[in-house]
Short mmCIF file of C-alpha atoms in Angstrom, two decimals:
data_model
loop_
_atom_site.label_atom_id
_atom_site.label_comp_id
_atom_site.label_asym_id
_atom_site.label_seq_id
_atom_site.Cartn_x
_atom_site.Cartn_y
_atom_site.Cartn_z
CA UNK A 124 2.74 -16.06 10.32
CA UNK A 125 3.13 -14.91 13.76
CA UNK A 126 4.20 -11.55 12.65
CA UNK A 127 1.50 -11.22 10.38
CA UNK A 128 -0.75 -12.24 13.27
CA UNK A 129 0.60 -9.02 15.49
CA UNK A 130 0.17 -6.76 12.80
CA UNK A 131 -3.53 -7.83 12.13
CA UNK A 132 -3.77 -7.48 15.64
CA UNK A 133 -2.18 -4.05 16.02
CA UNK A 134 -4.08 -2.27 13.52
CA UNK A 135 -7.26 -3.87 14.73
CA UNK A 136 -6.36 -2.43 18.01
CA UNK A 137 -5.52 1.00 16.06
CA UNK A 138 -8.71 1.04 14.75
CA UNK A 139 -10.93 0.64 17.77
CA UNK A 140 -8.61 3.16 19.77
CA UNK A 141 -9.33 5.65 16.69
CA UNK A 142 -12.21 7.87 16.82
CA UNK A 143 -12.96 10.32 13.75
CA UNK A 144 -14.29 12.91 16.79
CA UNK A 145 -10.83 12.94 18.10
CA UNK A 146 -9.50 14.71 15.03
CA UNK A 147 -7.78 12.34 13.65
CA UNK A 148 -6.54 13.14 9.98
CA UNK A 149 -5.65 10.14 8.47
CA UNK A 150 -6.99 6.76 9.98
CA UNK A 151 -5.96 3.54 9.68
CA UNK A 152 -7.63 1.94 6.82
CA UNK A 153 -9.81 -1.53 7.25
CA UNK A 154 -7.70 -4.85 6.20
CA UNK A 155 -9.54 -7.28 4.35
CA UNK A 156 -6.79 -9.47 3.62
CA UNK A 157 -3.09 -9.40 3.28
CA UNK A 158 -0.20 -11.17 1.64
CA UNK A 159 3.61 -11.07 2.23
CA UNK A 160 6.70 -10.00 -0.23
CA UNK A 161 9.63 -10.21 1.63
CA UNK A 162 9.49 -9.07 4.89
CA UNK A 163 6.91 -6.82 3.97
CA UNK A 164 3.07 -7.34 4.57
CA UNK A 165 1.13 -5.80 1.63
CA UNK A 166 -2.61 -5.09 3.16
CA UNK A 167 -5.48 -4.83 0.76
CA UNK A 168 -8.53 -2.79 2.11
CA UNK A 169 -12.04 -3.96 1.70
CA UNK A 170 -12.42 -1.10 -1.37
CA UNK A 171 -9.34 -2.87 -3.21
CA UNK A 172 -11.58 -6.37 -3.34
CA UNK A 173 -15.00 -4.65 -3.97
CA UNK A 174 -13.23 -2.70 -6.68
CA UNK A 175 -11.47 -5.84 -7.98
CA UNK A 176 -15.03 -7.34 -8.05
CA UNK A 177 -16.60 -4.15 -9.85
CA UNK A 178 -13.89 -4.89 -12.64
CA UNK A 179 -15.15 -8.22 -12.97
CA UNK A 180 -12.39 -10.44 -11.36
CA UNK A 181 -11.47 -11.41 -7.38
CA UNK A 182 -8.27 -10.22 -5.55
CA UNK A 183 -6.21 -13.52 -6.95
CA UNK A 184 -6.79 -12.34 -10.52
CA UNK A 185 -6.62 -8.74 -9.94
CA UNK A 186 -3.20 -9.65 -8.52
CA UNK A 187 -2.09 -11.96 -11.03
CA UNK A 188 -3.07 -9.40 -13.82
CA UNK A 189 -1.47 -6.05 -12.67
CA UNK A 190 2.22 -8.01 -12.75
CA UNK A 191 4.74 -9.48 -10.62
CA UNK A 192 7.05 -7.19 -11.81
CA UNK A 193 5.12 -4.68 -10.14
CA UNK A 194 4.30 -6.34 -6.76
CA UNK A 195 8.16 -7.04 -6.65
CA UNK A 196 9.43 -3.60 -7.31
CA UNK A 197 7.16 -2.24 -4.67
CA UNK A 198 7.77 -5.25 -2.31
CA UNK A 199 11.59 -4.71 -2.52
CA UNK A 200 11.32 -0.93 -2.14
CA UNK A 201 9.44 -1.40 0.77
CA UNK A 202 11.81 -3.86 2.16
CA UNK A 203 14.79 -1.43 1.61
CA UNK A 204 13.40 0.87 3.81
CA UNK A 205 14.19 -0.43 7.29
CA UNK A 206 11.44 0.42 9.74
CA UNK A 207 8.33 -0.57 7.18
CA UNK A 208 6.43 -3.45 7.99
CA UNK A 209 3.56 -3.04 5.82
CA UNK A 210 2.30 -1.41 2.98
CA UNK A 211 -1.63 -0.94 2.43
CA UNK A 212 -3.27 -0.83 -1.00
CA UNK A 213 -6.95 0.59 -1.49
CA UNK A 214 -7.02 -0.67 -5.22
CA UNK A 215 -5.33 -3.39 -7.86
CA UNK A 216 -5.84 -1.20 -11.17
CA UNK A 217 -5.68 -4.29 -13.85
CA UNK A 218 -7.54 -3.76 -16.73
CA UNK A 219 -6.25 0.13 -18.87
CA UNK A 220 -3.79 0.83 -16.69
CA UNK A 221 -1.35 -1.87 -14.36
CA UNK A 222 -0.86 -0.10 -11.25
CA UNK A 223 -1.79 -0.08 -7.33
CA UNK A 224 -3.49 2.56 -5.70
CA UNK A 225 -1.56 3.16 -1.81
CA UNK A 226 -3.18 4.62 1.23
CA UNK A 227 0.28 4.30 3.02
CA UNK A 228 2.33 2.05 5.17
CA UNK A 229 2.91 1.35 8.71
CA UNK A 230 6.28 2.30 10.00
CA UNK A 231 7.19 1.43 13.85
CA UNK A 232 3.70 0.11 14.10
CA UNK A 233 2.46 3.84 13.30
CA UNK A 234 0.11 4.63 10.08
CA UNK A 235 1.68 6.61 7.92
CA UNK A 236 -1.02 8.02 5.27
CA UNK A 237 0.30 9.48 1.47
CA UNK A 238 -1.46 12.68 1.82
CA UNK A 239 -2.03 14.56 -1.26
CA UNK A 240 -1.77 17.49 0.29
CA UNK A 241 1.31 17.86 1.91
CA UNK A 242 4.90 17.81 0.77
CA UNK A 243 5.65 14.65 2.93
CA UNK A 244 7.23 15.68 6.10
CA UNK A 245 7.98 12.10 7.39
CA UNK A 246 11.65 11.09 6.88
CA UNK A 247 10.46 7.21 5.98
CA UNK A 248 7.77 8.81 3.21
CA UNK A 249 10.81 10.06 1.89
CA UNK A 250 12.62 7.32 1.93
CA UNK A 251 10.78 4.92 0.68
CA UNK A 252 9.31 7.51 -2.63
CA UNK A 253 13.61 7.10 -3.07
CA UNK A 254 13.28 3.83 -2.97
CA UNK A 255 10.30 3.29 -5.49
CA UNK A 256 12.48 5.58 -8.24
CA UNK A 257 15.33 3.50 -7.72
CA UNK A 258 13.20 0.35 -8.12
CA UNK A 259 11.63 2.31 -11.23
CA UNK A 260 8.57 2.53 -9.94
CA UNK A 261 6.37 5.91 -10.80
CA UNK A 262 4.57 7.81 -7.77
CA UNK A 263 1.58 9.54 -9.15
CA UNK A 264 -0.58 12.09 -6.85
CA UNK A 265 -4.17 10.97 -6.52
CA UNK A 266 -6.20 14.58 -6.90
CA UNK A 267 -9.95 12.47 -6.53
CA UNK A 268 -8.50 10.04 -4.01
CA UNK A 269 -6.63 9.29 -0.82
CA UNK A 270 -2.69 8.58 -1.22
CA UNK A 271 -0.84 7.55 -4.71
CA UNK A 272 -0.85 5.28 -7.36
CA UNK A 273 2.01 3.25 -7.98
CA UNK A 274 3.50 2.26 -11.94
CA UNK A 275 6.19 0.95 -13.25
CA UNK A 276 8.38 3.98 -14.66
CA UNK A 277 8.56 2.05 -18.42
CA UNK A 278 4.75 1.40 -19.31
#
């Protein structure tokens, strides 16, 4: 709990020391609530539960409905990566199509953004997209949206 409590805190503190006049490409997204899998925090933005309400549900069924055998294949690549400490998702897709939609994750307390426009230059973005093939987990580029959606590789 305490280490939740630190992160919470950090990215707070990220986010006030962040100013969209400073150039800043990819800022931290807003945390509306979080949950853990392992060592690994999974952060859900405020779009993820205003989308989950859009679709008619609340985060807890959202969650429930897109599969645990989703939220553990992500959770566990995550947590084979060693310097991730949390991973934040901007939507629960539920309803056509089971998937999450990822912003990125923080690595060494940094933000580390999925951006659809580069080839990934970070060494841990290219670990952990490793990681989610081994766990079988599809990594699908978002052309309307920030970062990627996440699937499992057999539905």
């Amino acid at each position: 709990m305490q280490r939740l409590a630190t992160i919470v805190l950090m990215v707070s503190g990220l986010l006030l020391t962040q100013s969209p006049l400073a150039g800043e490409v990819n800022p931290t997204p807003h945390v509306a609530f979080s949950s853990k899998f392992r060592s690994v925090d999974y952060l859900f933005t405020d779009h993820a539960e205003t989308q989950a309400i859009a679709d008619g549900a609340n985060y807890d069924v959202a969650i429930r409905e897109v599969g645990w055998d989703l939220i553990s294949a992500v959770g566990r690549a995550c947590h084979s990566v060693k310097n991730i400490q949390a991973i934040f998702i901007d939507r629960i897709n539920f309803k056509e199509r089971h998937s999450l939609v990822v912003l990125g994750v923080l690595a060494d307390l940094e933000f580390l953004a999925f951006n659809v426009e580069s080839n990934l230059p970070n060494t841990t973005l290219k670990e952990l997209i490793s990681a989610f093939e081994r766990e079988h987990v599809s990594v699908v580029r978002l052309a309307e949206a920030s970062g990627v959606e996440l699937l499992l590789s057999n539905k």
